[in-house]
Coordinates of C-alpha atoms and ligand atoms in Angstrom, one line a residue:
M8 CA 128.8 22.6 32.6
L9 CA 128.7 24.5 35.9
R10 CA 130.6 27.7 36.5
P11 CA 133.4 28.1 39.0
Q12 CA 131.9 29.8 42.0
D13 CA 132.7 30.9 45.5
T14 CA 130.0 29.5 47.8
T15 CA 129.9 28.0 51.3
T16 CA 131.4 24.8 49.8
R17 CA 133.2 26.0 46.6
E18 CA 136.3 28.2 46.1
R19 CA 138.0 29.5 42.9
K20 CA 141.2 31.0 42.0
A21 CA 141.7 32.9 38.6
L22 CA 144.9 32.2 36.7
D23 CA 144.5 35.4 34.8
G24 CA 147.5 37.7 34.4
I25 CA 150.8 37.6 32.5
W26 CA 151.7 34.1 31.2
D27 CA 154.8 32.9 29.3
F28 CA 154.1 32.7 25.6
R29 CA 155.9 31.3 22.6
L30 CA 154.8 30.8 19.0
D31 CA 155.6 27.4 17.4
A32 CA 155.0 28.0 13.7
A33 CA 157.1 24.9 12.9
G34 CA 154.9 22.8 15.2
E35 CA 157.9 21.2 17.0
G36 CA 156.9 21.9 20.6
R37 CA 154.6 18.9 21.2
A38 CA 157.2 16.3 20.1
A39 CA 160.0 18.2 21.9
G40 CA 158.0 18.2 25.1
W41 CA 157.8 22.0 25.7
F42 CA 155.3 21.4 28.4
A43 CA 157.9 19.5 30.5
A44 CA 160.0 22.5 31.4
P45 CA 159.8 26.2 31.8
L46 CA 159.0 27.6 28.3
A47 CA 162.3 28.6 26.7
D48 CA 162.6 32.0 24.8
A49 CA 159.2 33.0 26.1
T50 CA 157.7 36.4 25.8
A51 CA 155.0 37.9 28.2
M52 CA 151.4 37.5 27.2
P53 CA 148.3 38.7 29.1
V54 CA 145.5 36.3 29.7
P55 CA 142.7 36.9 28.8
A56 CA 143.7 38.4 25.4
S57 CA 143.9 37.5 21.7
Y58 CA 147.7 37.3 21.2
N59 CA 147.5 38.8 17.7
D60 CA 147.6 42.5 18.4
V61 CA 149.4 42.6 21.7
L62 CA 152.9 42.4 20.3
A63 CA 154.1 44.7 17.5
D64 CA 154.9 41.8 15.3
A65 CA 153.4 40.6 12.0
A66 CA 154.6 37.1 12.8
V67 CA 152.3 37.1 15.9
R68 CA 149.4 38.8 14.2
D69 CA 149.3 36.5 11.2
H70 CA 150.5 33.4 13.0
V71 CA 149.2 30.0 11.8
G72 CA 149.6 27.0 14.0
D73 CA 150.5 26.3 17.6
A74 CA 151.1 28.9 20.3
W75 CA 152.2 27.9 23.8
Y76 CA 151.1 29.4 27.0
Q77 CA 152.5 28.6 30.4
T78 CA 152.1 29.8 34.0
T79 CA 152.6 28.5 37.5
V80 CA 150.0 28.5 40.2
R81 CA 150.1 27.6 43.8
V82 CA 147.2 25.4 44.8
P83 CA 145.6 26.9 47.9
R84 CA 146.8 25.2 51.1
G85 CA 143.2 24.8 52.3
W86 CA 142.2 22.6 49.4
A87 CA 143.4 19.3 51.0
D88 CA 140.8 16.6 50.5
R89 CA 139.0 18.8 47.9
R90 CA 138.3 18.0 44.3
V91 CA 140.4 20.4 42.4
V92 CA 139.4 21.3 38.8
L93 CA 141.3 23.2 36.1
R94 CA 139.0 25.1 33.8
F95 CA 139.6 27.2 30.7
D96 CA 136.6 29.4 29.8
S97 CA 137.8 29.0 26.2
A98 CA 140.8 28.5 24.0
T99 CA 140.5 29.5 20.4
H100 CA 140.2 27.3 18.4
R101 CA 141.5 24.2 20.2
A102 CA 144.0 23.3 22.9
V103 CA 145.9 20.6 24.7
V104 CA 146.7 21.2 28.4
W105 CA 149.3 19.8 30.7
V106 CA 149.7 20.1 34.4
G107 CA 153.3 19.5 35.2
D108 CA 154.4 16.7 32.8
S109 CA 150.9 15.1 32.5
E110 CA 148.6 15.8 29.6
V111 CA 145.2 16.4 31.3
M112 CA 142.8 17.4 28.6
S113 CA 142.2 18.7 25.1
H114 CA 139.3 20.5 23.5
E115 CA 138.0 21.4 20.1
G116 CA 136.2 24.6 19.4
G117 CA 137.2 28.1 20.4
Y118 CA 134.2 29.5 22.3
T119 CA 133.1 27.1 25.0
P120 CA 134.7 26.0 28.3
F121 CA 136.4 22.8 29.2
E122 CA 137.7 21.4 32.4
V123 CA 139.3 18.5 34.1
D124 CA 139.6 17.1 37.7
V125 CA 143.3 17.4 38.6
S126 CA 143.0 16.4 42.2
S127 CA 145.2 13.3 41.8
I128 CA 148.1 15.3 40.3
V129 CA 148.3 18.5 42.3
Q130 CA 149.2 19.0 46.0
P131 CA 147.5 21.7 48.1
G132 CA 150.1 24.2 49.1
E133 CA 152.4 23.3 46.2
E134 CA 153.1 25.1 43.0
V135 CA 152.3 23.5 39.6
R136 CA 153.1 24.4 36.1
V137 CA 150.2 24.7 33.7
T138 CA 150.9 24.6 30.0
A139 CA 148.5 25.0 27.1
V140 CA 149.2 24.7 23.4
V141 CA 146.6 26.6 21.6
N142 CA 146.1 26.1 17.9
N143 CA 144.3 28.5 15.5
E144 CA 144.0 26.5 12.3
L145 CA 140.7 26.2 10.5
S146 CA 139.8 23.5 8.1
F147 CA 136.7 22.1 6.5
Q148 CA 136.3 19.9 9.5
T149 CA 136.2 22.8 12.0
V150 CA 133.5 25.3 13.1
P151 CA 134.0 27.8 11.6
P152 CA 135.7 26.4 8.5
G153 CA 138.8 27.5 6.7
V154 CA 141.7 26.2 4.6
V155 CA 145.4 26.4 5.5
E156 CA 147.5 26.8 2.3
D157 CA 151.1 25.9 2.1
T158 CA 152.8 28.6 0.1
P159 CA 156.4 29.2 -0.8
H160 CA 156.3 31.9 1.9
G161 CA 154.9 29.8 4.6
R162 CA 151.5 28.6 5.7
R163 CA 148.6 30.9 5.2
Q164 CA 145.1 30.7 6.8
R165 CA 142.2 31.4 4.5
Y166 CA 138.7 31.6 5.9
F167 CA 135.2 32.4 4.7
H168 CA 133.9 34.7 7.4
D169 CA 134.2 38.4 7.9
F170 CA 136.0 38.9 11.2
F171 CA 139.6 38.6 12.0
N172 CA 140.7 35.1 13.1
Y173 CA 141.8 36.2 16.6
A174 CA 143.2 33.4 18.7
G175 CA 144.6 32.6 22.1
L176 CA 143.1 32.5 25.6
H177 CA 140.3 34.9 25.3
R178 CA 138.7 34.2 28.6
S179 CA 139.6 33.4 32.2
V180 CA 141.4 30.3 33.3
W181 CA 140.5 28.9 36.8
L182 CA 141.4 26.5 39.4
Y183 CA 138.5 25.7 41.6
A184 CA 137.6 23.4 44.4
T185 CA 134.5 21.5 45.4
A186 CA 133.8 18.6 47.8
P187 CA 134.5 15.2 46.3
E188 CA 130.7 14.7 46.4
H189 CA 129.4 17.5 44.3
V190 CA 126.7 18.8 42.0
T191 CA 127.6 18.2 38.4
D192 CA 124.8 19.9 36.5
V193 CA 121.6 21.9 37.1
R194 CA 118.9 22.6 34.6
V195 CA 116.0 25.0 35.3
V196 CA 113.0 25.5 33.1
T197 CA 110.4 28.0 34.0
D198 CA 106.8 28.5 33.3
I199 CA 104.0 30.8 34.2
R200 CA 100.5 29.8 35.4
T201 CA 97.8 32.4 35.5
A202 CA 94.5 31.8 37.3
A203 CA 91.9 34.4 38.1
G204 CA 94.5 37.1 37.5
D205 CA 97.1 35.6 39.8
V206 CA 100.5 34.8 38.4
T207 CA 102.3 31.8 39.7
G208 CA 105.9 31.2 38.6
V209 CA 106.9 27.6 38.0
V210 CA 110.5 26.5 38.3
R211 CA 111.2 22.9 37.2
Y212 CA 114.7 21.7 38.1
D213 CA 116.9 18.8 37.4
V214 CA 120.1 18.3 39.4
E215 CA 122.9 15.8 38.5
H216 CA 125.4 15.0 41.2
E217 CA 128.3 12.7 42.1
G218 CA 128.0 11.1 45.5
G219 CA 125.9 12.6 48.3
A220 CA 122.6 11.3 49.6
S221 CA 120.1 13.9 48.7
V222 CA 119.4 17.2 47.1
R223 CA 117.7 20.3 48.5
V224 CA 116.8 23.4 46.5
T225 CA 116.1 26.7 48.2
L226 CA 114.8 29.5 45.9
R227 CA 115.3 33.0 47.1
D228 CA 114.0 36.3 45.7
A229 CA 116.2 39.3 44.9
D230 CA 116.0 40.4 48.5
G231 CA 117.1 37.1 49.8
A232 CA 113.8 35.9 51.1
V233 CA 113.0 32.2 50.7
V234 CA 110.1 31.8 48.3
A235 CA 110.1 28.0 47.7
T236 CA 112.0 24.9 48.6
G237 CA 112.3 21.5 47.0
E238 CA 113.6 18.1 48.0
G239 CA 115.1 15.6 45.6
A240 CA 117.1 15.8 42.4
H241 CA 114.1 16.7 40.3
G242 CA 111.2 18.8 41.2
E243 CA 108.9 21.7 40.6
L244 CA 108.8 24.8 42.7
E245 CA 105.9 27.2 42.7
V246 CA 106.3 30.9 43.3
P247 CA 102.9 32.6 43.9
G248 CA 102.9 36.2 42.7
A249 CA 106.2 35.7 40.9
H250 CA 108.2 38.7 39.7
L251 CA 108.8 37.8 36.1
W252 CA 112.0 38.2 34.2
A253 CA 111.2 40.4 31.2
P254 CA 112.9 42.4 28.6
G255 CA 114.1 45.6 30.3
E256 CA 113.6 44.1 33.7
G257 CA 116.2 41.4 34.6
Y258 CA 114.6 40.2 37.8
L259 CA 116.5 37.2 39.1
Y260 CA 115.8 34.7 41.8
E261 CA 118.6 32.5 43.1
A262 CA 118.4 28.8 43.7
D263 CA 120.8 27.4 46.2
V264 CA 121.3 23.8 45.1
E265 CA 122.6 21.8 48.0
L266 CA 123.9 18.2 48.1
L267 CA 123.4 16.7 51.5
D268 CA 124.9 13.6 53.2
G269 CA 122.8 11.1 55.1
S270 CA 122.7 13.2 58.2
G271 CA 121.6 16.3 56.4
T272 CA 125.0 18.1 56.4
T273 CA 125.7 20.2 53.3
L274 CA 128.4 18.7 51.1
D275 CA 128.1 21.1 48.2
S276 CA 126.2 24.3 47.4
Y277 CA 125.9 25.7 43.9
L278 CA 124.1 28.9 43.2
Q279 CA 122.0 29.1 40.1
T280 CA 120.3 32.3 39.1
V281 CA 116.7 31.9 37.8
G282 CA 114.7 34.2 35.7
I283 CA 111.1 33.2 35.5
R284 CA 109.8 33.8 32.0
T285 CA 108.4 32.0 29.0
V286 CA 109.2 32.1 25.3
E287 CA 106.9 31.0 22.5
V288 CA 106.4 31.4 18.8
R289 CA 102.8 31.7 17.9
G290 CA 101.9 32.3 14.2
T291 CA 104.0 35.3 13.2
Q292 CA 104.5 36.5 16.8
F293 CA 107.5 36.0 19.1
L294 CA 106.1 36.0 22.6
I295 CA 108.0 36.5 25.9
N296 CA 105.7 36.0 28.9
G297 CA 102.9 35.8 26.4
E298 CA 103.5 39.3 25.2
P299 CA 104.5 40.1 21.6
F300 CA 108.2 41.0 21.6
Y301 CA 109.9 43.2 18.9
F302 CA 113.7 42.8 18.8
T303 CA 115.7 46.1 18.5
G304 CA 119.4 46.0 18.6
F305 CA 122.4 44.6 16.8
G306 CA 124.5 41.7 15.7
K307 CA 127.7 42.3 17.8
H308 CA 131.2 40.9 18.0
E309 CA 133.6 40.3 20.8
D310 CA 136.1 42.7 19.4
S311 CA 138.1 45.7 20.7
P312 CA 141.4 47.3 20.0
V313 CA 144.5 45.5 21.3
R314 CA 142.5 42.9 23.2
G315 CA 141.0 41.4 20.1
K316 CA 138.4 38.9 21.2
A317 CA 139.3 38.9 24.9
H318 CA 136.5 39.3 27.4
D319 CA 136.8 42.5 29.3
D320 CA 134.4 43.7 32.0
V321 CA 135.0 47.4 31.1
H322 CA 133.8 46.8 27.5
L323 CA 131.0 44.6 28.8
V324 CA 129.5 47.3 31.0
N325 CA 130.2 50.0 28.5
D326 CA 128.6 48.1 25.6
F327 CA 125.5 47.4 27.7
A328 CA 125.3 51.1 28.7
L329 CA 125.4 52.0 25.0
L330 CA 122.7 49.4 24.2
D331 CA 120.6 51.0 26.8
W332 CA 121.4 54.6 25.6
I333 CA 120.4 53.7 22.0
G334 CA 117.2 51.8 23.0
A335 CA 118.3 48.3 22.0
N336 CA 116.5 45.5 23.9
S337 CA 118.5 42.6 22.4
F338 CA 121.5 41.4 20.4
R339 CA 122.8 38.3 18.6
T340 CA 126.0 36.7 19.7
S341 CA 127.2 36.8 16.0
H342 CA 129.0 34.6 15.2
Y343 CA 130.0 32.4 18.2
P344 CA 129.1 31.9 21.8
Y345 CA 130.3 34.8 23.9
A346 CA 132.0 34.8 27.3
D347 CA 129.8 33.5 30.2
E348 CA 130.0 37.0 31.8
V349 CA 128.1 38.5 28.8
Y350 CA 125.1 36.3 29.4
D351 CA 125.1 36.8 33.2
F352 CA 125.0 40.5 32.5
A353 CA 122.3 40.2 29.9
D354 CA 120.3 38.2 32.5
R355 CA 120.6 40.9 35.1
E356 CA 120.1 43.8 32.7
G357 CA 117.0 42.3 31.0
V358 CA 118.6 42.2 27.6
V359 CA 117.4 39.6 25.2
V360 CA 120.0 37.3 23.5
I361 CA 119.9 35.3 20.3
D362 CA 122.6 32.7 21.0
E363 CA 124.7 31.6 18.0
V364 CA 127.0 28.7 17.5
A365 CA 130.3 29.4 15.6
A366 CA 129.1 27.9 12.3
V367 CA 129.8 30.9 10.0
G368 CA 131.3 30.7 6.5
Q369 CA 129.7 27.4 5.4
N370 CA 129.0 29.0 2.1
M371 CA 131.4 28.8 -0.8
G372 CA 129.1 30.8 -3.1
L373 CA 129.5 33.7 -0.7
A374 CA 133.1 33.0 -0.1
G375 CA 133.7 33.2 -3.8
G376 CA 131.8 36.5 -4.2
I377 CA 133.0 38.5 -1.2
F378 CA 136.1 36.8 0.1
G379 CA 137.8 35.7 -3.1
G380 CA 137.2 32.0 -2.6
Q381 CA 138.5 29.1 -4.8
N382 CA 135.6 27.3 -6.3
Y383 CA 135.1 24.8 -3.5
T384 CA 131.8 22.9 -3.2
T385 CA 130.3 23.8 0.2
F386 CA 129.0 20.4 1.2
S387 CA 130.9 17.4 -0.2
P388 CA 132.9 14.4 1.0
E389 CA 136.1 16.5 0.5
T390 CA 134.9 19.8 2.1
I391 CA 132.1 20.2 4.7
N392 CA 131.2 16.6 5.3
D393 CA 129.8 14.2 7.9
A394 CA 132.8 14.7 10.2
S395 CA 132.3 18.5 10.0
R396 CA 128.6 18.0 10.9
E397 CA 129.6 16.0 14.0
V398 CA 131.9 18.9 15.0
H399 CA 129.0 21.2 14.4
A400 CA 126.7 19.0 16.5
Q401 CA 129.2 18.9 19.3
A402 CA 129.4 22.7 19.2
I403 CA 125.6 22.9 19.5
R404 CA 125.7 20.4 22.4
E405 CA 128.3 22.5 24.3
L406 CA 126.4 25.8 23.6
V407 CA 123.1 24.4 24.9
A408 CA 124.8 22.7 27.9
R409 CA 126.5 26.0 28.8
D410 CA 123.7 28.5 28.2
K411 CA 120.5 26.6 28.9
N412 CA 119.7 28.3 32.2
H413 CA 120.0 31.9 31.0
P414 CA 116.6 33.6 30.8
S415 CA 118.2 36.2 28.4
V416 CA 118.7 33.5 25.8
V417 CA 115.4 33.2 23.9
L418 CA 116.5 31.7 20.6
W419 CA 119.2 29.4 19.3
S420 CA 120.9 30.2 16.0
I421 CA 122.6 27.1 14.6
A422 CA 124.4 28.8 11.7
N423 CA 125.1 32.1 10.0
E424 CA 124.5 32.4 6.3
P425 CA 125.4 28.8 5.3
E426 CA 124.6 27.6 1.8
S427 CA 120.9 26.8 2.1
D428 CA 119.5 26.5 -1.4
T429 CA 120.8 22.9 -2.2
D430 CA 119.7 19.4 -1.4
A431 CA 123.0 18.9 0.3
S432 CA 122.4 21.8 2.7
R433 CA 119.0 20.5 3.6
E434 CA 120.5 17.1 4.3
Y435 CA 123.2 18.6 6.4
F436 CA 121.0 20.8 8.5
E437 CA 118.0 18.6 9.1
P438 CA 119.6 16.5 11.9
L439 CA 121.1 19.6 13.5
F440 CA 117.7 21.2 13.9
A441 CA 116.4 17.9 15.4
L442 CA 119.4 17.7 17.7
T443 CA 118.9 21.3 19.0
R444 CA 115.2 20.7 19.7
E445 CA 116.0 17.4 21.5
L446 CA 118.6 19.2 23.6
D447 CA 116.3 22.1 24.4
P448 CA 112.6 21.7 23.7
T449 CA 111.9 25.0 25.5
R450 CA 113.4 27.5 23.0
P451 CA 112.8 28.2 19.4
V452 CA 115.5 27.3 16.9
G453 CA 116.6 29.0 13.7
F454 CA 119.4 29.7 11.4
V455 CA 120.4 32.9 9.6
N456 CA 119.6 33.0 5.9
V457 CA 121.8 34.7 3.3
M458 CA 120.6 36.8 0.3
L459 CA 122.0 34.1 -2.0
A460 CA 119.0 31.9 -0.9
P461 CA 116.1 34.3 -1.3
H462 CA 112.5 33.5 -0.6
G463 CA 111.4 30.6 -2.8
R464 CA 114.9 29.1 -3.1
C465 CA 115.9 28.4 0.5
Q466 CA 115.5 24.8 1.5
V467 CA 116.5 25.1 5.1
S468 CA 114.3 28.0 6.4
E469 CA 111.2 25.8 6.8
L470 CA 113.1 23.7 9.4
G471 CA 113.3 26.8 11.7
D472 CA 110.7 28.2 14.1
V473 CA 111.6 31.7 13.1
L474 CA 113.0 33.3 9.9
M475 CA 116.2 35.2 10.4
L476 CA 117.3 37.2 7.4
N477 CA 120.5 39.1 6.6
R478 CA 119.9 41.5 3.8
Y479 CA 122.0 44.3 2.2
Y480 CA 119.7 45.9 -0.3
G481 CA 121.2 49.3 -0.9
W482 CA 124.7 48.1 0.1
Y483 CA 125.9 44.9 -1.6
V484 CA 123.1 45.1 -4.2
N485 CA 121.5 48.3 -5.5
T486 CA 124.5 50.1 -4.1
G487 CA 123.7 53.8 -3.7
D488 CA 120.3 53.4 -5.1
L489 CA 117.9 53.4 -2.2
V490 CA 114.8 53.7 -4.4
A491 CA 115.5 50.5 -6.3
A492 CA 116.7 48.8 -3.1
E493 CA 113.5 49.6 -1.3
A494 CA 111.3 48.1 -4.0
A495 CA 113.4 45.0 -4.3
W496 CA 113.6 44.5 -0.5
R497 CA 109.9 45.0 -0.1
T498 CA 109.1 42.4 -2.7
E499 CA 111.3 39.8 -1.2
L500 CA 110.2 40.5 2.4
E501 CA 106.5 40.2 1.4
G502 CA 107.4 36.8 -0.1
W503 CA 108.9 35.6 3.2
A504 CA 105.9 37.0 5.1
T505 CA 103.7 34.4 3.4
E506 CA 105.5 31.6 5.3
G507 CA 103.5 32.4 8.4
K508 CA 106.6 32.6 10.7
P509 CA 108.0 35.5 12.7
I510 CA 110.8 37.3 10.8
I511 CA 113.8 38.8 12.5
I512 CA 116.0 40.9 10.2
T513 CA 119.3 39.8 11.8
E514 CA 121.5 42.0 9.6
Y515 CA 121.2 45.1 7.5
G516 CA 123.9 47.7 7.4
A517 CA 126.1 50.0 5.4
D518 CA 129.8 50.6 5.8
T519 CA 130.4 54.1 7.0
M520 CA 133.6 56.1 7.5
P521 CA 133.0 58.4 10.4
G522 CA 133.5 62.0 9.4
V523 CA 132.7 61.5 5.7
H524 CA 129.6 63.6 4.7
S525 CA 127.5 64.3 1.6
V526 CA 124.3 66.1 0.7
T527 CA 123.3 63.4 -1.7
P528 CA 123.0 59.7 -0.9
V529 CA 126.6 58.6 -1.3
P530 CA 127.7 55.2 0.1
W531 CA 130.3 55.3 3.0
T532 CA 129.0 58.7 4.3
E533 CA 127.3 59.1 7.6
E534 CA 124.2 60.5 5.9
Y535 CA 124.0 57.4 3.7
Q536 CA 124.0 55.1 6.6
V537 CA 121.1 57.0 8.2
E538 CA 119.1 57.0 4.9
Y539 CA 119.9 53.4 4.4
L540 CA 118.5 52.5 7.8
D541 CA 115.5 54.7 7.3
M542 CA 114.7 52.9 4.1
N543 CA 115.0 49.5 5.8
H544 CA 112.7 50.7 8.6
R545 CA 110.0 51.7 6.1
V546 CA 110.1 48.2 4.6
F547 CA 110.0 46.5 8.0
D548 CA 107.2 48.7 9.3
A549 CA 105.1 47.7 6.3
V550 CA 105.3 44.0 7.0
D551 CA 103.5 42.6 10.0
A552 CA 105.5 39.4 10.3
V553 CA 108.7 41.4 11.0
V554 CA 109.3 41.0 14.7
G555 CA 112.8 42.4 15.0
E556 CA 115.6 44.5 13.5
H557 CA 119.2 43.9 14.3
V558 CA 121.5 46.4 12.6
W559 CA 124.8 45.1 11.4
N560 CA 126.9 45.9 13.4
F561 CA 126.9 47.4 16.9
A562 CA 130.5 48.7 16.4
D563 CA 133.2 48.6 13.7
F564 CA 135.3 45.5 14.0
A565 CA 138.5 43.9 12.7
T566 CA 138.5 41.7 9.6
S567 CA 141.2 40.0 7.6
S568 CA 142.9 42.1 5.0
G569 CA 141.2 42.6 1.7
V570 CA 140.0 45.1 -0.9
F571 CA 136.5 45.2 0.6
R572 CA 137.6 46.5 4.0
V573 CA 139.4 49.7 5.1
D574 CA 140.9 48.9 8.5
G575 CA 138.1 46.4 9.2
N576 CA 134.3 46.4 8.7
K577 CA 132.9 49.8 9.1
K578 CA 129.2 49.0 9.4
G579 CA 129.1 49.9 13.1
A580 CA 126.6 52.3 14.5
F581 CA 129.6 53.0 16.8
T582 CA 133.2 53.1 15.9
R583 CA 135.5 50.5 17.2
D584 CA 136.3 52.7 20.1
R585 CA 132.6 53.2 20.7
R586 CA 131.9 56.7 19.5
P587 CA 128.5 57.2 17.9
K588 CA 128.2 57.8 14.2
A589 CA 125.2 59.8 13.0
A590 CA 123.3 56.5 12.6
A591 CA 123.6 55.8 16.3
H592 CA 121.6 59.0 17.0
A593 CA 119.1 58.1 14.4
L594 CA 118.6 54.6 15.8
R595 CA 118.2 56.1 19.2
R596 CA 115.4 58.4 18.0
R597 CA 113.6 55.4 16.5
W598 CA 114.2 52.9 19.4
T599 CA 113.5 55.3 22.3
R600 CA 110.4 57.0 20.8
D601 CA 108.0 55.1 23.1
R602 CA 110.1 55.6 26.3
Ligands
LIG729 C1 127.2 39.2 6.5 C2 127.8 38.4 7.5 C3 128.7 39.2 8.5 C4 129.5 40.3 7.7 C5 128.5 41.2 6.9 C6 129.2 42.2 6.1 O1 126.3 38.8 5.8 O2 126.9 37.6 8.3 O3 129.5 38.4 9.2 O4 130.3 41.0 8.5 O5 127.7 40.4 6.1 O6 129.4 43.3 6.6 O7 129.5 41.9 5.0

């Protein structure tokens, strides 16, 4: 799905700001037609934001069910005869949208965009009412899964993942205009040809469009100079002496994709950034532009005080500055697709991204152990079933459709720590791997393995191109005993290394209360976090197949309440307000030693 843009033929208008907001715990608003009039008894709610922490009210923070958002927007006068589109960059976890009294669209899944052509129901120059009912309930048929329990005290949401179930309109909402004849999709795939020491960049493109007679593609370099042009909806451009996109060097070309009428007049122009690079798994190596790449960085979260999971440019730029400061070259979008702006910034900063779908918590063994689960079977007709898999498949389709052109994205992660040691899990995942490869044959695919399915027991890992392992030796097991942890970890990792695939350690970490100190290795202290990381690094450095280390987590983050967490998960190298713990300085020493 293309992004709203301002180009010579396109215009956009953000609907961000203060909206009217009302909880609907009883779920009466849909039948009562709350969309059909100004929202009664509304409070003010900023968009983008998670609604949970904005108001000082437990009913808002712990709300389960529908929440209504409403605003009015004046459609720009100049948009007569234009195709006008209403787009939500996300609504967590699902939404139904009305314009005036008309229902215009609905969408399932909290982390990908959705849009609809509203040209026939809006009038340029007139004001319209936009209403969205956003629902945050998780069930076994959602991604991620959860269970809503009816208790004598009201409905309660249980879920099997370790971050707070923030909800609402986390990203921008747009009205945008294009010509009726317009480009509907662009896909670019890049390659590199080297002959006699000369590098030629290859940019293959496919353009889909509605109406128009022909397509012209003009590729410009970062200085605006035209380096190649193409005619037709499909083609291949060559860029002699191409400046490659590479980790640490986010060099971007820009393709102006134009739709022309029969006389050669431009009807539509869409600008697509292009980073020329290749990604390949060869043996136990992960290659970017043919060079072995070693991932340093973190699993992150979209998480900050008050805003919750809202996208925020201040945090975006600050987080990337901290990634650079600490020497991180990459991160994983644990555990869901992040805002579009994050990938754009990663593209231009040359930061490598492992892009993850929101399939987290599909593991009742883990749910029982850590989150106090209720003896559910993970994969069964009553729990995660064929219908769930179709929702999961659709989430993968939307992820690939949205992010396929980002050079920063080098690897798809189709689940985090699902059950993976049973026949049922293998059956569940096999078609999802096939689907991801069919959608994008150009990037490796993997999933993130949990310690409950160690080497020798996992039935899903062999389906992936890379092995991604989350391990907590020295934290959840061998707690406080780094000697025993090191031995056990090394034994397991050496086992995985026999698989002949590159291994990325996608999580290792220790909860740490900033300011707590000890001269001996005591969990929760800053010194323990440093020693814990050092121990892990000794293990990784001894195993050649390890091609990456992502510490869990970049920063402390909010979780649901429970006896395992003190004001959230404290495994951050940075606190939630982005101050470094001692571990951040230690990581910086390791990750910047070659600079
Ligand atoms: C994990 C999960 C992550 C948790 C982390 C922890 O394995 O993937 O979502 O936050 O462990 O700290 O327990």
